[in-house]
Amino acid sequence: MVNELFLELAGVILIAGVLALVAQRLRQPLIIAYIVTGVIVGPGVLALAHSTDIFTAMSQIGIAFLLFIVGLNLDWRRIKDVGRVAFLAGTAQVVCTSLIGFTIGRAVGFPVMTALFVAIAFSFSSTIIIVKLLSDKEDLDRLYGRIAVGMLIVQDLIAMFLLLVLAAMGDGGSVSLALGESALKGIAVLLVLALVGRFILPRIFRYAAQSQELLFLATIAWCFGLAVLLQSLGFGIEIGALLAGISLAGGGLQHEIEGKIHWLRDFFLVTYFVLLGTQLTVVSFQTLWVPALILSAYVLVGNPLITMLIMRFMGYHPRTAFLTGTTVGQISEFSFILLGGALTAGLIIPDALPLATIVALVTITGSSYIVAFNERIYDRCSLLFEWMAGKKHPSDSRRAKPSTAILFGYNRMGKHVYEQMNLVSEDCLIVDFNPSVIVQLADDGIASMYGDAGSDDVLRFIHAEKAKLIVSTIPDATVNVDLLDYLKQHRSRAIIVVTVRRAEEAEKCYAMGASYVIIPSVLGGEAFGQYLKTQKLKRGGWDALAKRHRKNAGI
């Protein structure tokens, strides 16, 4: 038995590794290689993966690790600026997608309850897929990435409540009573975790950090322990792992913890995607391919479009709306859980689950490409989204003359850059395409405008070419290249500072006329070198420096 299991795992890993190398060579998303591996080792081709219970357990471990790491990076003090839009957009998207999806389900011949459950299930997008894709692109910390993750968390919470309702229906209990009990349990759990995360966990993990091995073990124990505890309370492993990570966020050790377990996450997650691929068979595809393709097209196109319209209604720039919309073009692992529960309760027809499998494979594959290349797609199709641009921000009419200094991107680093720019020039304009930031700046009496740094119309309106100092803290190479191209064409003589992530992007920006390019990792290393040169071994100096930086970062 053990030898057979080892051979199964070895075969799956070998095939996944070979296909991943091919995908990397062809510059394709690795997720596609893992799903194709599942199809090959599944019952439809080689029938190699027989130990489904083992693979399911391994995939759950991967999901737990992934959501734990997501939680580590969800310090609420850092994402509070997108909390409102994430809640409203996430809720509105689920409602709108469900209503339209129900109509499509009835049109393709599903019974009422099946159409309803399929529509609701297909309104949820995969946190696992999107976090993995955004992490690979290093976009988790960008505005659209933070909004997308927030929306996915809202969707997951809605899914959890629906599962509780379904459980109450299956047991013959009261739905309102089940929801009330869940709400009370949820509030109690959050309050206890808040206290534990503030007063107990920091001491335990600071002690554990004295040994790398102990820190690693303590991290896994906390993740799994809380996940199991919350599962026993009816909240699921996913929510438990997520809250376990959130409780450690902002404690100062999150980066070290993430570095120790992200390789485990990647390894176990491979089995999740392989398991998805194993569920596709020839028979199910032959009987369900028409409704599956119709619903897949709706999820791939309809979900993103609905999200884009919701975000534009809330005042976000078409670029941000488009990039965020591309993240919801696939169905979630909760889709299977919800449909499985409905099938067990006898509410839907059996064909719903194989239908969901086909839709999952099509939409996950399609959305993986769309998210990977979403910025290129937007740049090439931007003319199609001009109708979404709407009217200029009300503050536009108050801009009567060019500004001496212009700052693109106020959040995070821009906030501290502005303090120094304002000392250099009192005539400083901030341009940002996060409407909540613009509203706050307007309330503070700071000259600001809603707009995209890469838009020629915006740059022309603010007379960017006449400024003497231009700083972009937006770490988006495409946007900064567009900005530099505009300034070059208009023969700007300004000092131009832009921000990128990688050296090759910096080289391109320098070639296009940038005066200085900020690479955060390089600049951070240089700054630390200066601190080391100044402070040396004086403990008091380091304490004062840490206190100042923690205050600036809101820690």
Coordinates of C-alpha atoms in Angstrom, one line a residue:
M1 CA 0.0 0.0 0.0
V2 CA 2.7 2.4 1.0
N3 CA 4.8 1.6 -2.1
E4 CA 1.7 2.0 -4.4
L5 CA 1.0 5.4 -2.8
F6 CA 4.6 6.4 -3.3
L7 CA 4.5 5.4 -6.9
E8 CA 1.3 7.4 -7.5
L9 CA 2.8 10.5 -5.9
A10 CA 6.1 10.1 -7.8
G11 CA 4.3 9.7 -11.1
V12 CA 2.1 12.7 -10.5
I13 CA 5.0 14.9 -9.4
L14 CA 7.1 13.7 -12.3
I15 CA 4.5 14.5 -14.9
A16 CA 3.7 17.9 -13.2
G17 CA 7.4 18.8 -13.2
V18 CA 7.9 18.0 -16.9
L19 CA 4.7 19.9 -17.9
A20 CA 5.7 22.8 -15.7
L21 CA 9.1 23.0 -17.4
V22 CA 7.4 23.1 -20.8
A23 CA 4.9 25.8 -19.6
Q24 CA 7.8 27.9 -18.2
R25 CA 9.6 27.5 -21.5
L26 CA 6.5 28.6 -23.4
R27 CA 5.9 31.4 -20.9
Q28 CA 2.5 30.1 -19.9
P29 CA 1.0 30.1 -16.4
L30 CA 2.2 27.1 -14.4
I31 CA -1.4 26.5 -13.1
I32 CA -2.3 25.3 -16.6
A33 CA 0.5 22.6 -16.4
Y34 CA -0.9 21.4 -13.1
I35 CA -4.5 21.1 -14.4
V36 CA -3.3 19.3 -17.5
T37 CA -1.4 16.9 -15.2
G38 CA -4.6 16.1 -13.5
V39 CA -6.4 15.4 -16.8
I40 CA -3.5 13.0 -17.8
V41 CA -3.3 11.1 -14.5
G42 CA -7.1 11.1 -14.0
P43 CA -9.5 8.3 -15.0
G44 CA -9.9 9.6 -18.5
V45 CA -6.3 8.9 -19.6
L46 CA -3.7 7.1 -17.4
A47 CA -5.9 6.5 -14.4
L48 CA -2.8 6.9 -12.2
A49 CA -4.2 8.8 -9.2
H50 CA -6.3 6.2 -7.3
S51 CA -5.7 7.5 -3.8
T52 CA -8.1 10.4 -4.0
D53 CA -8.4 10.7 -0.2
I54 CA -4.6 11.3 0.1
F55 CA -4.6 13.9 -2.7
T56 CA -7.7 15.6 -1.3
A57 CA -5.9 15.9 2.1
M58 CA -2.8 17.2 0.5
S59 CA -4.8 19.8 -1.4
Q60 CA -6.5 20.9 1.8
I61 CA -3.1 21.4 3.4
G62 CA -2.1 23.6 0.4
I63 CA -5.3 25.6 0.7
A64 CA -4.7 26.1 4.4
F65 CA -1.1 27.3 3.8
L66 CA -2.2 29.6 1.0
L67 CA -4.9 31.3 3.0
F68 CA -2.6 31.5 6.1
I69 CA -0.1 33.4 4.0
V70 CA -2.9 35.7 2.6
G71 CA -3.8 36.4 6.2
L72 CA -0.3 37.2 7.1
N73 CA -0.3 40.0 4.5
L74 CA -3.8 41.3 5.5
D75 CA -2.9 43.8 8.1
W76 CA -6.2 45.7 8.4
R77 CA -4.4 48.9 9.1
R78 CA -2.9 48.7 5.6
I79 CA -6.0 47.7 3.6
K80 CA -8.6 49.8 5.4
D81 CA -8.6 52.1 2.4
V82 CA -10.2 49.4 0.2
G83 CA -12.5 47.9 2.8
R84 CA -15.6 49.7 1.7
V85 CA -15.2 49.1 -2.0
A86 CA -14.3 45.4 -1.3
F87 CA -17.4 44.9 0.7
L88 CA -19.8 46.7 -1.6
A89 CA -18.3 45.5 -4.9
G90 CA -18.0 41.9 -3.6
T91 CA -21.6 41.8 -2.3
A92 CA -23.0 43.5 -5.4
Q93 CA -21.1 41.2 -7.8
V94 CA -22.4 38.1 -6.1
V95 CA -26.0 39.4 -6.3
C96 CA -25.9 40.5 -9.9
T97 CA -24.0 37.5 -11.1
S98 CA -26.5 35.1 -9.4
L99 CA -29.5 36.9 -10.9
I100 CA -28.2 36.8 -14.4
G101 CA -26.8 33.3 -13.9
F102 CA -30.2 32.0 -12.8
T103 CA -31.7 33.3 -16.0
I104 CA -29.1 31.5 -18.1
G105 CA -29.5 28.3 -16.1
R106 CA -33.2 28.2 -16.7
A107 CA -32.6 29.0 -20.4
V108 CA -30.4 25.9 -20.8
G109 CA -33.1 23.7 -19.3
F110 CA -32.1 23.3 -15.6
P111 CA -34.8 22.9 -13.0
V112 CA -35.5 25.9 -10.8
M113 CA -33.5 24.8 -7.7
T114 CA -30.6 23.5 -9.8
A115 CA -30.5 26.8 -11.8
L116 CA -30.5 28.8 -8.5
F117 CA -27.7 26.8 -6.8
V118 CA -25.6 26.8 -10.0
A119 CA -26.0 30.5 -10.4
I120 CA -25.1 31.3 -6.8
A121 CA -22.2 28.8 -6.8
F122 CA -20.8 30.3 -10.1
S123 CA -20.9 33.8 -8.6
F124 CA -17.9 32.9 -6.3
S125 CA -14.4 33.4 -7.6
S126 CA -11.4 31.4 -6.4
T127 CA -9.3 33.0 -3.7
I128 CA -6.7 30.3 -4.2
I129 CA -6.2 30.9 -8.0
I130 CA -6.2 34.7 -7.8
V131 CA -3.9 35.0 -4.8
K132 CA -1.5 32.6 -6.5
L133 CA -1.6 34.6 -9.8
L134 CA -1.3 38.0 -8.2
S135 CA 1.5 36.7 -6.0
D136 CA 3.4 35.5 -9.0
K137 CA 2.9 38.9 -10.7
E138 CA 3.9 40.7 -7.4
D139 CA 0.5 42.6 -7.7
L140 CA -0.9 41.6 -4.3
D141 CA 0.1 45.0 -2.9
R142 CA -1.2 47.1 -5.8
L143 CA -4.5 48.9 -5.5
Y144 CA -6.4 46.5 -7.7
G145 CA -4.8 43.5 -6.0
R146 CA -5.9 44.7 -2.6
I147 CA -9.4 45.3 -3.8
A148 CA -9.5 41.9 -5.5
V149 CA -8.4 40.1 -2.4
G150 CA -10.8 42.0 -0.3
M151 CA -13.7 41.1 -2.6
L152 CA -12.7 37.4 -2.6
I153 CA -12.7 37.4 1.2
V154 CA -16.2 39.0 1.2
Q155 CA -17.3 36.3 -1.3
D156 CA -15.8 33.5 0.9
L157 CA -17.7 34.9 4.0
I158 CA -21.0 34.9 2.0
A159 CA -20.3 31.3 0.9
M160 CA -19.7 30.3 4.5
F161 CA -23.1 31.7 5.5
L162 CA -24.8 30.0 2.6
L163 CA -23.3 26.7 3.6
L164 CA -24.6 27.2 7.2
V165 CA -28.1 27.9 5.7
L166 CA -27.8 24.8 3.6
A167 CA -26.8 22.7 6.6
A168 CA -29.8 24.0 8.5
M169 CA -32.1 23.1 5.6
G170 CA -30.6 19.6 5.5
D171 CA -31.1 19.1 9.2
G172 CA -34.6 20.5 9.1
G173 CA -33.6 23.3 11.5
S174 CA -34.4 27.0 11.5
V175 CA -32.4 29.0 9.0
S176 CA -32.7 32.2 11.0
L177 CA -31.6 30.4 14.1
A178 CA -28.5 28.9 12.3
L179 CA -27.5 32.4 11.0
G180 CA -28.0 33.9 14.4
E181 CA -25.8 31.3 16.1
S182 CA -23.2 31.7 13.4
A183 CA -23.1 35.5 13.8
L184 CA -22.7 35.2 17.6
K185 CA -20.0 32.6 17.2
G186 CA -18.2 34.7 14.6
I187 CA -18.2 37.8 16.8
A188 CA -17.0 35.8 19.8
V189 CA -14.2 34.2 17.7
L190 CA -13.1 37.6 16.3
L191 CA -13.0 39.2 19.8
V192 CA -11.0 36.3 21.3
L193 CA -8.6 36.3 18.4
A194 CA -8.1 40.1 18.7
L195 CA -7.2 39.7 22.3
V196 CA -4.9 36.7 21.7
G197 CA -3.3 38.4 18.7
R198 CA -2.5 41.5 20.7
F199 CA -1.4 40.2 24.1
I200 CA -0.4 36.5 23.8
L201 CA 0.7 35.6 20.3
P202 CA 3.5 38.3 20.0
R203 CA 5.1 36.9 23.2
I204 CA 4.9 33.3 22.1
F205 CA 6.3 33.9 18.6
R206 CA 9.0 36.3 19.8
Y207 CA 10.2 33.4 22.1
A208 CA 9.8 30.9 19.3
A209 CA 11.9 33.1 17.0
Q210 CA 15.0 32.3 19.0
S211 CA 15.1 29.0 17.2
Q212 CA 14.3 28.8 13.5
E213 CA 13.1 25.2 13.9
L214 CA 10.8 26.2 16.8
L215 CA 9.4 29.2 14.9
F216 CA 8.6 26.9 11.9
L217 CA 6.8 24.3 14.1
A218 CA 4.9 27.0 16.1
T219 CA 3.7 28.5 12.9
I220 CA 2.3 25.3 11.5
A221 CA 0.8 24.3 14.9
W222 CA -1.0 27.7 15.1
C223 CA -2.3 27.5 11.5
F224 CA -3.5 23.9 11.8
G225 CA -4.8 24.2 15.4
L226 CA -7.0 27.3 14.7
A227 CA -8.2 25.8 11.4
V228 CA -9.3 22.6 13.2
L229 CA -10.9 24.6 16.1
L230 CA -12.9 26.8 13.8
Q231 CA -13.9 23.8 11.6
S232 CA -15.4 22.2 14.8
L233 CA -17.4 25.4 15.3
G234 CA -18.8 25.2 11.7
F235 CA -16.6 27.8 10.0
G236 CA -14.4 25.6 7.8
I237 CA -10.7 25.0 7.5
E238 CA -10.3 27.9 5.0
I239 CA -11.6 30.6 7.3
G240 CA -9.6 29.2 10.3
A241 CA -6.3 29.3 8.3
L242 CA -7.1 32.8 7.1
L243 CA -7.8 34.1 10.6
A244 CA -4.7 32.3 11.9
G245 CA -2.6 34.4 9.5
I246 CA -4.5 37.6 10.2
S247 CA -3.8 37.2 13.9
L248 CA -0.1 37.3 13.2
A249 CA -0.1 40.1 10.7
G250 CA 1.6 43.3 11.8
G251 CA 3.6 41.4 14.5
G252 CA 6.9 42.0 12.8
L253 CA 7.7 38.3 12.1
Q254 CA 5.2 37.8 9.2
H255 CA 7.9 38.0 6.5
E256 CA 10.1 35.5 8.2
I257 CA 7.2 33.2 8.8
E258 CA 6.1 33.5 5.2
G259 CA 9.6 32.7 4.0
K260 CA 9.6 29.5 5.9
I261 CA 6.3 28.0 4.7
H262 CA 5.8 29.4 1.2
W263 CA 7.6 26.4 -0.4
L264 CA 5.3 24.0 1.5
R265 CA 2.4 26.0 0.2
D266 CA 3.5 25.7 -3.4
F267 CA 4.2 22.0 -3.1
F268 CA 0.8 21.1 -1.6
L269 CA -1.1 23.5 -3.9
V270 CA 0.1 21.6 -6.9
T271 CA -2.1 18.7 -5.7
Y272 CA -5.2 20.9 -5.6
F273 CA -4.9 21.9 -9.2
V274 CA -4.0 18.3 -10.2
L275 CA -7.1 17.1 -8.3
L276 CA -9.3 19.5 -10.3
G277 CA -7.9 18.0 -13.6
T278 CA -8.7 14.5 -12.5
Q279 CA -12.4 15.2 -12.3
L280 CA -12.8 15.7 -16.1
T281 CA -14.0 12.6 -18.0
V282 CA -15.0 12.0 -21.6
V283 CA -18.5 11.0 -20.7
S284 CA -19.3 14.1 -18.7
F285 CA -17.9 16.4 -21.3
Q286 CA -19.9 14.8 -24.1
T287 CA -23.3 15.2 -22.3
L288 CA -22.7 18.7 -20.7
W289 CA -20.4 20.6 -23.1
V290 CA -23.1 23.0 -24.5
P291 CA -24.4 24.4 -21.1
A292 CA -20.8 24.2 -19.8
L293 CA -19.4 26.4 -22.6
I294 CA -22.3 28.9 -22.3
L295 CA -21.8 29.2 -18.5
S296 CA -18.0 29.3 -18.9
A297 CA -18.4 32.2 -21.3
Y298 CA -20.6 34.0 -18.9
V299 CA -18.2 33.5 -16.0
L300 CA -15.2 34.5 -18.1
V301 CA -16.8 37.6 -19.6
G302 CA -19.9 38.4 -17.6
N303 CA -18.3 38.3 -14.1
P304 CA -15.5 40.7 -15.0
L305 CA -17.9 43.0 -16.9
I306 CA -20.3 43.2 -13.9
T307 CA -17.4 43.9 -11.6
M308 CA -16.0 46.6 -13.9
L309 CA -19.4 48.4 -14.0
I310 CA -19.8 48.2 -10.2
M311 CA -16.4 49.7 -9.7
R312 CA -16.9 52.4 -12.3
F313 CA -20.2 53.3 -10.5
M314 CA -18.2 53.7 -7.3
G315 CA -15.8 56.1 -9.1
Y316 CA -12.7 54.0 -9.8
H317 CA -10.6 54.5 -12.9
P318 CA -11.4 52.2 -15.9
R319 CA -7.9 50.7 -15.6
T320 CA -8.4 49.8 -12.0
A321 CA -11.9 48.6 -12.7
F322 CA -10.7 46.4 -15.6
L323 CA -7.7 44.9 -13.8
T324 CA -9.9 44.1 -10.8
G325 CA -12.6 42.7 -13.0
T326 CA -10.2 40.2 -14.6
T327 CA -9.6 38.6 -11.3
V328 CA -13.2 37.2 -10.9
G329 CA -13.4 35.3 -14.2
Q330 CA -13.4 31.8 -12.7
I331 CA -15.4 29.8 -10.2
S332 CA -14.3 28.9 -6.7
E333 CA -13.6 25.9 -4.6
F334 CA -16.6 27.0 -2.6
S335 CA -18.7 26.4 -5.8
F336 CA -18.0 22.6 -5.5
I337 CA -18.7 22.6 -1.7
L338 CA -22.0 24.4 -2.1
L339 CA -23.2 22.2 -5.0
G340 CA -22.1 19.1 -3.1
G341 CA -24.1 20.1 -0.1
A342 CA -27.1 20.9 -2.3
L343 CA -26.8 17.5 -4.0
T344 CA -26.6 15.7 -0.7
A345 CA -29.7 17.5 0.5
G346 CA -31.5 16.4 -2.8
L347 CA -32.1 19.9 -4.0
I348 CA -30.3 19.7 -7.4
I349 CA -29.7 17.2 -10.2
P350 CA -26.5 15.1 -10.2
D351 CA -25.2 16.6 -13.4
A352 CA -24.5 19.9 -11.6
L353 CA -21.1 18.6 -10.2
P354 CA -19.6 17.4 -13.5
L355 CA -20.9 20.6 -15.0
A356 CA -19.0 22.6 -12.4
T357 CA -15.8 20.6 -13.1
I358 CA -15.9 21.5 -16.8
V359 CA -16.7 25.2 -16.1
A360 CA -13.9 25.3 -13.5
L361 CA -11.3 23.9 -15.9
V362 CA -12.3 26.2 -18.7
T363 CA -12.6 29.3 -16.6
I364 CA -9.5 28.7 -14.5
T365 CA -7.4 28.1 -17.6
G366 CA -8.9 31.1 -19.4
S367 CA -8.7 33.5 -16.4
S368 CA -5.1 32.4 -15.7
Y369 CA -4.1 33.8 -19.1
I370 CA -6.3 36.9 -18.7
V371 CA -4.9 37.8 -15.3
A372 CA -1.3 37.1 -16.3
F373 CA -1.6 39.5 -19.3
N374 CA -4.4 41.8 -18.0
E375 CA -2.3 45.0 -18.3
R376 CA -1.3 44.2 -21.9
I377 CA -4.9 43.5 -22.7
Y378 CA -6.0 46.8 -21.3
D379 CA -3.3 48.8 -23.1
R380 CA -4.3 47.3 -26.4
C381 CA -8.0 47.6 -25.9
S382 CA -8.1 50.8 -23.9
L383 CA -10.1 52.6 -26.6
L384 CA -13.0 50.2 -25.9
F385 CA -13.2 51.4 -22.4
E386 CA -13.2 55.2 -23.1
W387 CA -17.0 55.1 -22.7
M388 CA -16.4 54.1 -19.1
A389 CA -14.2 57.1 -18.3
G390 CA -17.2 59.3 -17.5
K391 CA -16.8 62.9 -16.5
K392 CA -13.7 64.5 -15.1
H393 CA -13.4 64.8 -11.4
P394 CA -15.1 67.9 -10.0
S395 CA -11.7 69.2 -8.9
D396 CA -10.5 69.3 -12.5
S397 CA -12.3 72.6 -13.1
R398 CA -10.3 74.3 -10.4
R399 CA -7.0 73.6 -12.1
A400 CA -6.4 76.9 -13.9
K401 CA -2.6 76.8 -14.2
P402 CA 0.3 74.3 -14.4
S403 CA 1.8 73.0 -11.1
T404 CA 5.5 73.3 -10.3
A405 CA 5.6 69.7 -8.8
I406 CA 3.4 66.8 -9.5
L407 CA 3.1 63.5 -7.5
F408 CA 1.5 60.5 -9.1
G409 CA 0.3 58.0 -6.4
Y410 CA -0.3 59.2 -2.9
N411 CA -0.8 56.0 -0.9
R412 CA 2.0 54.3 1.0
M413 CA 5.3 55.7 -0.2
G414 CA 3.7 58.7 -1.8
K415 CA 2.4 60.0 1.5
H416 CA 5.9 60.4 2.8
V417 CA 7.3 61.7 -0.5
Y418 CA 4.7 64.4 -0.6
E419 CA 5.8 65.8 2.8
Q420 CA 9.2 66.5 1.3
M421 CA 7.9 67.6 -2.1
N422 CA 5.7 70.2 -0.4
L423 CA 8.9 71.6 1.2
V424 CA 10.5 71.9 -2.2
S425 CA 7.5 73.5 -3.8
E426 CA 4.3 74.8 -2.3
D427 CA 2.6 74.4 -5.6
C428 CA 2.4 70.6 -5.6
L429 CA -0.4 68.6 -7.2
I430 CA -1.3 65.0 -6.3
V431 CA -2.8 62.7 -9.0
D432 CA -4.3 59.4 -7.9
F433 CA -6.9 57.1 -9.3
N434 CA -8.2 55.8 -5.9
P435 CA -11.3 58.0 -5.4
S436 CA -11.2 57.4 -1.6
V437 CA -7.8 58.9 -1.4
I438 CA -8.9 62.0 -3.5
V439 CA -11.9 62.5 -1.2
Q440 CA -9.6 62.4 1.9
L441 CA -7.1 64.8 0.3
A442 CA -9.9 67.2 -0.6
D443 CA -11.1 67.2 3.0
D444 CA -7.6 68.0 4.1
G445 CA -7.4 70.9 1.7
I446 CA -4.6 69.3 -0.4
A447 CA -4.5 70.1 -4.1
S448 CA -5.4 66.8 -5.8
M449 CA -7.0 65.3 -8.9
Y450 CA -8.5 62.0 -9.8
G451 CA -6.7 60.5 -12.9
D452 CA -4.4 58.0 -14.4
A453 CA -0.7 58.8 -14.7
G454 CA -0.6 56.9 -18.0
S455 CA -3.4 58.8 -19.7
D456 CA -2.4 61.4 -22.2
D457 CA -5.7 63.3 -21.6
V458 CA -4.9 63.6 -17.9
L459 CA -1.3 64.6 -18.5
R460 CA -2.4 67.2 -21.1
F461 CA -5.1 68.6 -18.8
I462 CA -2.6 69.2 -15.9
H463 CA 0.1 70.5 -18.2
A464 CA 2.5 67.9 -16.9
E465 CA 5.2 68.9 -19.4
K466 CA 5.5 72.3 -17.8
A467 CA 6.2 71.0 -14.3
K468 CA 9.7 71.2 -12.9
L469 CA 9.5 68.1 -10.7
I470 CA 7.5 64.9 -11.4
V471 CA 7.5 61.9 -9.1
S472 CA 5.6 58.7 -9.7
T473 CA 5.4 56.3 -6.8
I474 CA 3.3 53.9 -8.8
P475 CA 5.3 50.7 -9.2
D476 CA 3.8 49.9 -12.6
A477 CA 6.3 49.9 -15.5
T478 CA 3.6 50.2 -18.1
V479 CA 2.1 53.4 -16.6
N480 CA 5.5 54.9 -16.1
V481 CA 6.6 54.2 -19.6
D482 CA 3.5 55.9 -20.9
L483 CA 4.2 58.9 -18.6
L484 CA 7.8 59.1 -19.8
D485 CA 6.8 58.8 -23.4
Y486 CA 4.3 61.7 -23.1
L487 CA 6.9 63.9 -21.4
K488 CA 9.5 63.1 -24.0
Q489 CA 7.2 63.9 -26.9
H490 CA 6.4 67.3 -25.3
R491 CA 10.1 68.1 -24.6
S492 CA 9.7 68.3 -20.9
R493 CA 12.7 69.6 -19.0
A494 CA 11.4 68.4 -15.6
I495 CA 13.3 66.2 -13.1
I496 CA 11.4 63.0 -13.6
V497 CA 11.5 60.2 -10.9
V498 CA 9.6 57.0 -11.4
T499 CA 9.2 53.7 -9.5
V500 CA 9.6 50.2 -10.8
R501 CA 10.2 46.7 -9.3
R502 CA 13.0 45.3 -11.4
A503 CA 16.4 46.3 -12.9
E504 CA 15.3 45.6 -16.5
E505 CA 12.3 47.9 -16.1
A506 CA 14.6 50.6 -14.6
E507 CA 16.9 50.3 -17.6
K508 CA 14.0 51.0 -20.0
C509 CA 12.9 54.0 -18.0
Y510 CA 16.4 55.5 -17.9
A511 CA 16.5 55.0 -21.7
M512 CA 13.3 57.0 -22.0
G513 CA 14.6 60.0 -20.1
A514 CA 13.9 59.3 -16.4
S515 CA 16.2 61.4 -14.1
Y516 CA 16.1 58.8 -11.4
V517 CA 14.3 55.4 -11.0
I518 CA 13.4 54.1 -7.6
I519 CA 13.8 50.4 -7.2
P520 CA 12.4 49.9 -3.6
S521 CA 14.7 46.9 -2.8
V522 CA 17.8 48.8 -4.0
L523 CA 16.8 52.1 -2.4
G524 CA 16.0 50.2 0.9
G525 CA 19.4 48.6 0.9
E526 CA 21.2 51.9 0.3
A527 CA 19.1 53.6 3.1
F528 CA 19.8 50.8 5.5
G529 CA 23.5 51.1 4.7
Q530 CA 23.4 54.8 5.6
Y531 CA 21.6 54.0 8.8
L532 CA 24.3 51.4 9.6
K533 CA 27.0 53.9 8.9
T534 CA 25.4 56.5 11.2
Q535 CA 24.1 54.4 14.1
K536 CA 26.8 51.6 14.1
L537 CA 26.4 49.8 17.5
K538 CA 24.6 52.5 19.4
R539 CA 21.4 50.8 20.7
G540 CA 19.7 54.0 21.5
G541 CA 20.0 55.3 18.0
W542 CA 18.4 52.1 16.5
D543 CA 15.6 52.3 19.0
A544 CA 14.8 55.9 18.1
L545 CA 15.0 55.1 14.4
A546 CA 12.7 52.1 14.8
K547 CA 10.2 54.2 16.8
R548 CA 10.1 56.8 14.1
H549 CA 9.7 54.3 11.3
R550 CA 7.0 52.4 13.1
K551 CA 5.1 55.6 13.7
N552 CA 5.4 56.5 10.0
A553 CA 4.2 53.1 8.9
G554 CA 1.3 53.1 11.4
I555 CA 2.6 50.1 13.3

